mmCIF file of C-alpha atoms in Angstrom:
data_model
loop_
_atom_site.group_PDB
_atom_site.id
_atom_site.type_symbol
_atom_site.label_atom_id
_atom_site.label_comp_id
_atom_site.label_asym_id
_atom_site.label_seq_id
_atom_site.Cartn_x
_atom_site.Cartn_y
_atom_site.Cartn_z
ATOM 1 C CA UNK A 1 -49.541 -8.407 31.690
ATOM 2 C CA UNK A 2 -48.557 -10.170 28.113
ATOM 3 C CA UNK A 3 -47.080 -7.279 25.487
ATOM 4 C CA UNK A 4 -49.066 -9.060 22.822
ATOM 5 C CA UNK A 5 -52.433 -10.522 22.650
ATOM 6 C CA UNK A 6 -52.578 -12.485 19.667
ATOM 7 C CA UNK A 7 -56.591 -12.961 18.775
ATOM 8 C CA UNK A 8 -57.519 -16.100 17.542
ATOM 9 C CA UNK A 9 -61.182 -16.440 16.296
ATOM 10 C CA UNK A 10 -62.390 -19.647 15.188
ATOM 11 C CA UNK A 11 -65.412 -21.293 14.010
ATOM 12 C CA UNK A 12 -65.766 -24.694 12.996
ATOM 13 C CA UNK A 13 -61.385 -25.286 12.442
ATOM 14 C CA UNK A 14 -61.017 -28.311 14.023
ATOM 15 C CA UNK A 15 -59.012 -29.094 10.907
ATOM 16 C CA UNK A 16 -56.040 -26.937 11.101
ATOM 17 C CA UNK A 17 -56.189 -25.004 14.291
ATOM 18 C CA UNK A 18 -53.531 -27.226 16.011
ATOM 19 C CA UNK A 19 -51.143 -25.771 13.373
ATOM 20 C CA UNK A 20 -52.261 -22.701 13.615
ATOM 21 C CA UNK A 21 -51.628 -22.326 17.581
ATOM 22 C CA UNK A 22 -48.416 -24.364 17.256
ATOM 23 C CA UNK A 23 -47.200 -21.408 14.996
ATOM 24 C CA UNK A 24 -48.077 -19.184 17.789
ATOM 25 C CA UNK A 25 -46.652 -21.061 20.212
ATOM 26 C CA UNK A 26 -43.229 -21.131 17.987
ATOM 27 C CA UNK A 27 -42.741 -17.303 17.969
ATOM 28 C CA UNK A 28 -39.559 -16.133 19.196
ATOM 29 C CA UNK A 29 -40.585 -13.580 21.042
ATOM 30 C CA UNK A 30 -41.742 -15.116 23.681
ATOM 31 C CA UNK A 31 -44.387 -12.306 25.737
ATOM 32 C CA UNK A 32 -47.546 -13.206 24.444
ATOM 33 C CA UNK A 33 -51.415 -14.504 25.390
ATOM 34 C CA UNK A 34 -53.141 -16.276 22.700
ATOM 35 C CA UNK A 35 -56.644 -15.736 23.354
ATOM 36 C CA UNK A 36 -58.575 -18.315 21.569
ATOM 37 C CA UNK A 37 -62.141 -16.865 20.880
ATOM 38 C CA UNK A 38 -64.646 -19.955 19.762
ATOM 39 C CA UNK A 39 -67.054 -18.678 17.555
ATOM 40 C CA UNK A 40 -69.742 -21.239 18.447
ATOM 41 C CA UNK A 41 -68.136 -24.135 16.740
ATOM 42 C CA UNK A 42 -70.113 -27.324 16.400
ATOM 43 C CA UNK A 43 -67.239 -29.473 14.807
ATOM 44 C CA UNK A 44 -64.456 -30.883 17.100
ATOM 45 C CA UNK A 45 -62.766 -27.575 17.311
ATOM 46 C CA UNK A 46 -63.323 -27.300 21.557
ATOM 47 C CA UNK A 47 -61.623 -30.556 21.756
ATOM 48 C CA UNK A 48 -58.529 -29.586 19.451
ATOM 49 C CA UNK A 49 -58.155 -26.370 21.480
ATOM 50 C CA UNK A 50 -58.093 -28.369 25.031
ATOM 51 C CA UNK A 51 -55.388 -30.774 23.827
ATOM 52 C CA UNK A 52 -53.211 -27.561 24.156
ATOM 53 C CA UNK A 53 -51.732 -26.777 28.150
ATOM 54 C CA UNK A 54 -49.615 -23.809 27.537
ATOM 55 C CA UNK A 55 -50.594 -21.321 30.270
ATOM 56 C CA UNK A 56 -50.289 -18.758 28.063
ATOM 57 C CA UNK A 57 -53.618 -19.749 26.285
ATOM 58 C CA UNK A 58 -56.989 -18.453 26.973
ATOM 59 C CA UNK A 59 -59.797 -19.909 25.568
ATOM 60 C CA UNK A 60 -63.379 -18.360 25.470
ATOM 61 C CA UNK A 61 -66.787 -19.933 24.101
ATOM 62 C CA UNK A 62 -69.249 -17.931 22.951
ATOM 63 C CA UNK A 63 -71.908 -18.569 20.668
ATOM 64 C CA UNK A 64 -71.655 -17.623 16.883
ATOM 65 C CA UNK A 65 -71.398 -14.009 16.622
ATOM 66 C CA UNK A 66 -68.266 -13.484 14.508
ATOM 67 C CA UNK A 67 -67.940 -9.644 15.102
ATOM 68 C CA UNK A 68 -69.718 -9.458 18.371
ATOM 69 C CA UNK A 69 -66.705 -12.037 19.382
ATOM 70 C CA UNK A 70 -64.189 -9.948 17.857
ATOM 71 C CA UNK A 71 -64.701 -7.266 20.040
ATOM 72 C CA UNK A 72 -65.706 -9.144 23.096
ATOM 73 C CA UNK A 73 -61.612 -10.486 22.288
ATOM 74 C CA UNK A 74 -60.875 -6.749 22.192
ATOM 75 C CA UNK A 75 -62.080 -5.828 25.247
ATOM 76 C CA UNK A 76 -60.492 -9.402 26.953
ATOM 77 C CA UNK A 77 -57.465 -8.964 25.349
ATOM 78 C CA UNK A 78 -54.807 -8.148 28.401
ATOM 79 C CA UNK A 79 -51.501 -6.745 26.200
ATOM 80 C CA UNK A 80 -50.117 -3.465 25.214
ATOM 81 C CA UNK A 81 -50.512 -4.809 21.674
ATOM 82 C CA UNK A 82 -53.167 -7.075 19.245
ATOM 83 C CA UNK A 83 -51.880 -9.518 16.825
ATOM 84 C CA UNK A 84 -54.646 -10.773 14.629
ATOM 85 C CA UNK A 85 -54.665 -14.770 13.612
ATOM 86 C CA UNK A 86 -56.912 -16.685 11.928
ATOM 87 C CA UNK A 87 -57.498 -20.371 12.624
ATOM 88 C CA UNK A 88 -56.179 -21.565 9.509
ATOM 89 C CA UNK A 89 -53.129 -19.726 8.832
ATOM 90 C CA UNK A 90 -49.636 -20.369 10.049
ATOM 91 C CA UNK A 91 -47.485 -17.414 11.821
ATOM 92 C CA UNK A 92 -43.968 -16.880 10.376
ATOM 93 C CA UNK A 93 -41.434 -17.265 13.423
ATOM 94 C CA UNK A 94 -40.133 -13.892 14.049
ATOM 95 C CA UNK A 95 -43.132 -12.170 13.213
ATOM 96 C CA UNK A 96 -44.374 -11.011 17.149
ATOM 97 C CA UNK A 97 -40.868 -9.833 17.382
ATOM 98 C CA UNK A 98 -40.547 -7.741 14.186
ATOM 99 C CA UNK A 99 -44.434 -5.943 14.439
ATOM 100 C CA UNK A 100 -43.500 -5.223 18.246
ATOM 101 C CA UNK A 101 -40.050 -3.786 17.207
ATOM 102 C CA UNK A 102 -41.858 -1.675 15.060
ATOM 103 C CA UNK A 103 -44.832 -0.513 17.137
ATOM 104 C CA UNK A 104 -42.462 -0.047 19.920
ATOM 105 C CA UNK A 105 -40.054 2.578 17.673
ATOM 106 C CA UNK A 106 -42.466 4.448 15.945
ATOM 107 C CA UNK A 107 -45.543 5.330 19.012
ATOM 108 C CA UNK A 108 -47.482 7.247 16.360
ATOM 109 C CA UNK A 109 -48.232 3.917 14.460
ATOM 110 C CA UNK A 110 -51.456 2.480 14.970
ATOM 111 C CA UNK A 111 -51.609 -0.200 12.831
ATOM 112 C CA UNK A 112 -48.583 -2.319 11.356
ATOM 113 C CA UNK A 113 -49.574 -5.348 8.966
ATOM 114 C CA UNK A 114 -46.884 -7.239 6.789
ATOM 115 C CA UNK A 115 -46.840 -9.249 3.287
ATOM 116 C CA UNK A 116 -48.083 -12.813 3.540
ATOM 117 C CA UNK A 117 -47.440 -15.838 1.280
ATOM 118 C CA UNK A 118 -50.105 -18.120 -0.146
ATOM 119 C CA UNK A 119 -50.669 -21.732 0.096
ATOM 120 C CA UNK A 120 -52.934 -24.641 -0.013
ATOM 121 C CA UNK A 121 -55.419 -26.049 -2.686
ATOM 122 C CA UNK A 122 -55.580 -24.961 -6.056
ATOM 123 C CA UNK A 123 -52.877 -22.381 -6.667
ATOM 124 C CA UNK A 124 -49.596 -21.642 -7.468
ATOM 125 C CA UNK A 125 -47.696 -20.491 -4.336
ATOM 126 C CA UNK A 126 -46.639 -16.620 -4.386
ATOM 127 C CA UNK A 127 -45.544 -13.335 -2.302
ATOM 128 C CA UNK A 128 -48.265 -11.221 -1.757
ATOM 129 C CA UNK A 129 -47.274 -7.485 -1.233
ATOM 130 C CA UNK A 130 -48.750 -4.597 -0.852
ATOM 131 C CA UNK A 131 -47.549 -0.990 0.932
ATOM 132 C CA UNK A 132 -43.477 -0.822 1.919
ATOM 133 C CA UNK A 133 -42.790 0.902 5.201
ATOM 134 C CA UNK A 134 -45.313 3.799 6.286
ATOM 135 C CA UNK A 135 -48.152 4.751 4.208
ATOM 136 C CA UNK A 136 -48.520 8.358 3.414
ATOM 137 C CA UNK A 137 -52.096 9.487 3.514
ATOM 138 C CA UNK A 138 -53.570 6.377 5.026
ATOM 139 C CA UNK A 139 -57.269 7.496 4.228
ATOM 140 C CA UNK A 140 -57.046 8.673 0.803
ATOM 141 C CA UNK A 141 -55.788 4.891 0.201
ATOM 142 C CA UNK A 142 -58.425 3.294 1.860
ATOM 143 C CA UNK A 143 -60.843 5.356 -0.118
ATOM 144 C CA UNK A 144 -59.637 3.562 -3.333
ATOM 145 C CA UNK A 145 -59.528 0.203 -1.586
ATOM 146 C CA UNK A 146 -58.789 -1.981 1.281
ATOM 147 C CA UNK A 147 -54.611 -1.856 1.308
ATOM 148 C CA UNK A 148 -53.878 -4.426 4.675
ATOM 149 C CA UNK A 149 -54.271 -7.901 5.054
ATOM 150 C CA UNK A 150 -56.705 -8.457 7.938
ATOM 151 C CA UNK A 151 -54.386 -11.783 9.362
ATOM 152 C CA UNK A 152 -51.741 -9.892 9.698
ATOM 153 C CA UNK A 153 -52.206 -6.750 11.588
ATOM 154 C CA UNK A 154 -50.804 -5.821 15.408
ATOM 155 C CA UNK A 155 -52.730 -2.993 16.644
ATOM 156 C CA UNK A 156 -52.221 -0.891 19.240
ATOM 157 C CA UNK A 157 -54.944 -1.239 21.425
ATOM 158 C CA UNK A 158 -54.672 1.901 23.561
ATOM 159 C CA UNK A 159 -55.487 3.859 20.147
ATOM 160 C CA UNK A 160 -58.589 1.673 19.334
ATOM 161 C CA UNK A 161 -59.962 1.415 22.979
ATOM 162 C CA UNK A 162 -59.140 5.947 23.576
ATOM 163 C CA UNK A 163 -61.061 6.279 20.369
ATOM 164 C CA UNK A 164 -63.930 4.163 20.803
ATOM 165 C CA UNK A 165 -63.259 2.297 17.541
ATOM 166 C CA UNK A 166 -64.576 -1.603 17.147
ATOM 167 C CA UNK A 167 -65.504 -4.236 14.293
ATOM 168 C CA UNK A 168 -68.683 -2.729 12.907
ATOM 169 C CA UNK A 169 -71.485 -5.273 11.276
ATOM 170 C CA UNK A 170 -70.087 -4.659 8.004
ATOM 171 C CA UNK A 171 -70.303 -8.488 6.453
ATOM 172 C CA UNK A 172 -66.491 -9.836 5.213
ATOM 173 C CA UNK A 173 -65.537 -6.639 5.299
ATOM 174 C CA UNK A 174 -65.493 -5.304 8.856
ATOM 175 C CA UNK A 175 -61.682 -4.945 8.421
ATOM 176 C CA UNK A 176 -61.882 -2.607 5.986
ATOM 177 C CA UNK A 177 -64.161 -1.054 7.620
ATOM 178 C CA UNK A 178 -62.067 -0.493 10.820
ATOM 179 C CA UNK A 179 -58.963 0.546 9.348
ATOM 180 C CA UNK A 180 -61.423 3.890 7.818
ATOM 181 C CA UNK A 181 -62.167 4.353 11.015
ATOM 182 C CA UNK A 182 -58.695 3.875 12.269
ATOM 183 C CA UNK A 183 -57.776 6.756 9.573
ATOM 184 C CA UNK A 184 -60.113 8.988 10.188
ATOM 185 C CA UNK A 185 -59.478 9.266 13.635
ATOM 186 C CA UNK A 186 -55.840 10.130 12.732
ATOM 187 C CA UNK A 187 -53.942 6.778 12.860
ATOM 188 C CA UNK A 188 -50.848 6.022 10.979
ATOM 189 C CA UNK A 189 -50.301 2.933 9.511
ATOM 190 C CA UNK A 190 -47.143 0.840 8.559
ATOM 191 C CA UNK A 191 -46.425 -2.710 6.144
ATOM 192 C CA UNK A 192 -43.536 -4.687 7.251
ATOM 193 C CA UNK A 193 -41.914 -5.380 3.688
ATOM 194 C CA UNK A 194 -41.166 -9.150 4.231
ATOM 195 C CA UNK A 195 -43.275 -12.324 4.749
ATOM 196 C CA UNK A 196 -45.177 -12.755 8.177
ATOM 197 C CA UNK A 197 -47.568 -14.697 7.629
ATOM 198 C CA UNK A 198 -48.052 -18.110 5.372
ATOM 199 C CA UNK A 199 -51.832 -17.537 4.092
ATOM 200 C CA UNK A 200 -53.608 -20.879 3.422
ATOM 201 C CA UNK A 201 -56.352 -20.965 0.995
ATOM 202 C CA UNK A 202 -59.278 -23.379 1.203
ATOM 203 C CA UNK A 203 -62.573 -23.415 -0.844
ATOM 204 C CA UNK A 204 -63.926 -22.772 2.747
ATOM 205 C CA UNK A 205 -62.840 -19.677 3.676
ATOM 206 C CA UNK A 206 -64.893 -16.172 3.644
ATOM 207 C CA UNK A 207 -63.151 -15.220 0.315
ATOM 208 C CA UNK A 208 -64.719 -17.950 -1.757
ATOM 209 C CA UNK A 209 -67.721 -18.740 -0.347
ATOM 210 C CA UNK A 210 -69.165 -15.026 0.356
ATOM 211 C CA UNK A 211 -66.915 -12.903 -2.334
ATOM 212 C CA UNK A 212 -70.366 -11.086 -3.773
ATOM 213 C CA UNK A 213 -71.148 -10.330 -0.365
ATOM 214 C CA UNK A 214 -67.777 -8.860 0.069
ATOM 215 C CA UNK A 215 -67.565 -6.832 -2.604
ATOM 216 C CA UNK A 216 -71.057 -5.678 -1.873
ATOM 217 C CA UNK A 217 -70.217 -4.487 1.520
ATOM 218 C CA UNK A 218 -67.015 -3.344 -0.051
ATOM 219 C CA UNK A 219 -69.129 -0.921 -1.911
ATOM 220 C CA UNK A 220 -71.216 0.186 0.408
ATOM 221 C CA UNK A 221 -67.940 1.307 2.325
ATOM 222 C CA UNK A 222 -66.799 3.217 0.010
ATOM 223 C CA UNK A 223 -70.230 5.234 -0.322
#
């Protein structure tokens, strides 16, 4: 069995999911599945993924159901850990073999995201940070706010399958939403203080198109 299972979902990315898995396939650490969860595309995404022969890659299609296909990835999901990817985003190199080296020294860690860097259309590239090292009273953060970035989390999916936790139908914000419950069932969580992931942003994404929604599920979190 893999160590990692990086999850993949994608709907409708025929336009940058080749670099996407290519920064996958680039990692240096090299004991990995990238399970490639098709979200009911009806662009040429299929097509982009098949072009791709490394055994290593799964690659499931289900119709559109993007948090019912985040947890059928869970439960398909064969390694020890879960590195979460999103189709338009581009994996730093070493960043498999810095979460693992983490996860595998500290077994009370749950969750273990890193800072990202943004790119793409319309703004000024930059470092985004948030927590350095472990963060001390994980749920009394998460109370005031979300505090991960949802790309770049490796979970450890013994902790979320023992405690029976999964994306809940909590529209863009079922990551917030499942590090709470994370928290509250006594997980620890940990930001890598360096640049992971390269975050590319697009007029397209959830962010811009839905924010109200966001922030309205946000809310209704936090209730």
């Amino acid at each position: 069995m893999p160590k990692v299972t990086v999850l993949l979902p994608v709907y409708n990315g025929e336009a940058f999911l080749e670099e996407a898995v290519n920064s996958v396939l680039r990692q240096s650490f090299r004991d990995f599945e990238l399970l490639i969860m098709d979200d009911g595309s009806t662009d040429n995404t299929l097509s982009v993924a098949g072009r791709f022969k490394d055994p290593r890659i799964r690659l499931e299609k289900r119709q559109h159901d993007f948090i019912g296909n985040l947890n059928e990835g869970i439960r398909l999901a064969q390694g020890k850990y879960i590195a979460r990817m999103d189709a338009d985003d581009i994996m730093h190199t070493e960043r498999l073999r810095v979460q693992v080296g983490v996860m595998e020294k500290n077994p009370e860690i749950a969750v273990c995201g890193s800072w990202m860097k943004n790119f793409g259309e319309g703004i000024v590239p930059g470092v985004v940070r948030s927590f350095n090292g472990e963060i001390s009273f994980p749920l009394l953060q998460l109370l005031k706010g979300n505090i991960l970035f949802h790309p770049t989390i490796l979970l450890r999916k013994s902790f979320i399958t023992r405690n029976r936790i999964r994306y809940e139908d909590y529209p863009c914000a079922e990551d917030y939403k499942l590090y709470l419950e994370i928290a509250r069932h006594g997980g620890n969580f940990y930001v890598e203080p360096q640049v992971l992931l390269f975050y590319r942003n697009s007029a397209l994404q959830v962010t811009y198109c839905k924010r109200e929604k966001m922030e309205e599920t946000s809310r209704r979190i936090g209730m």
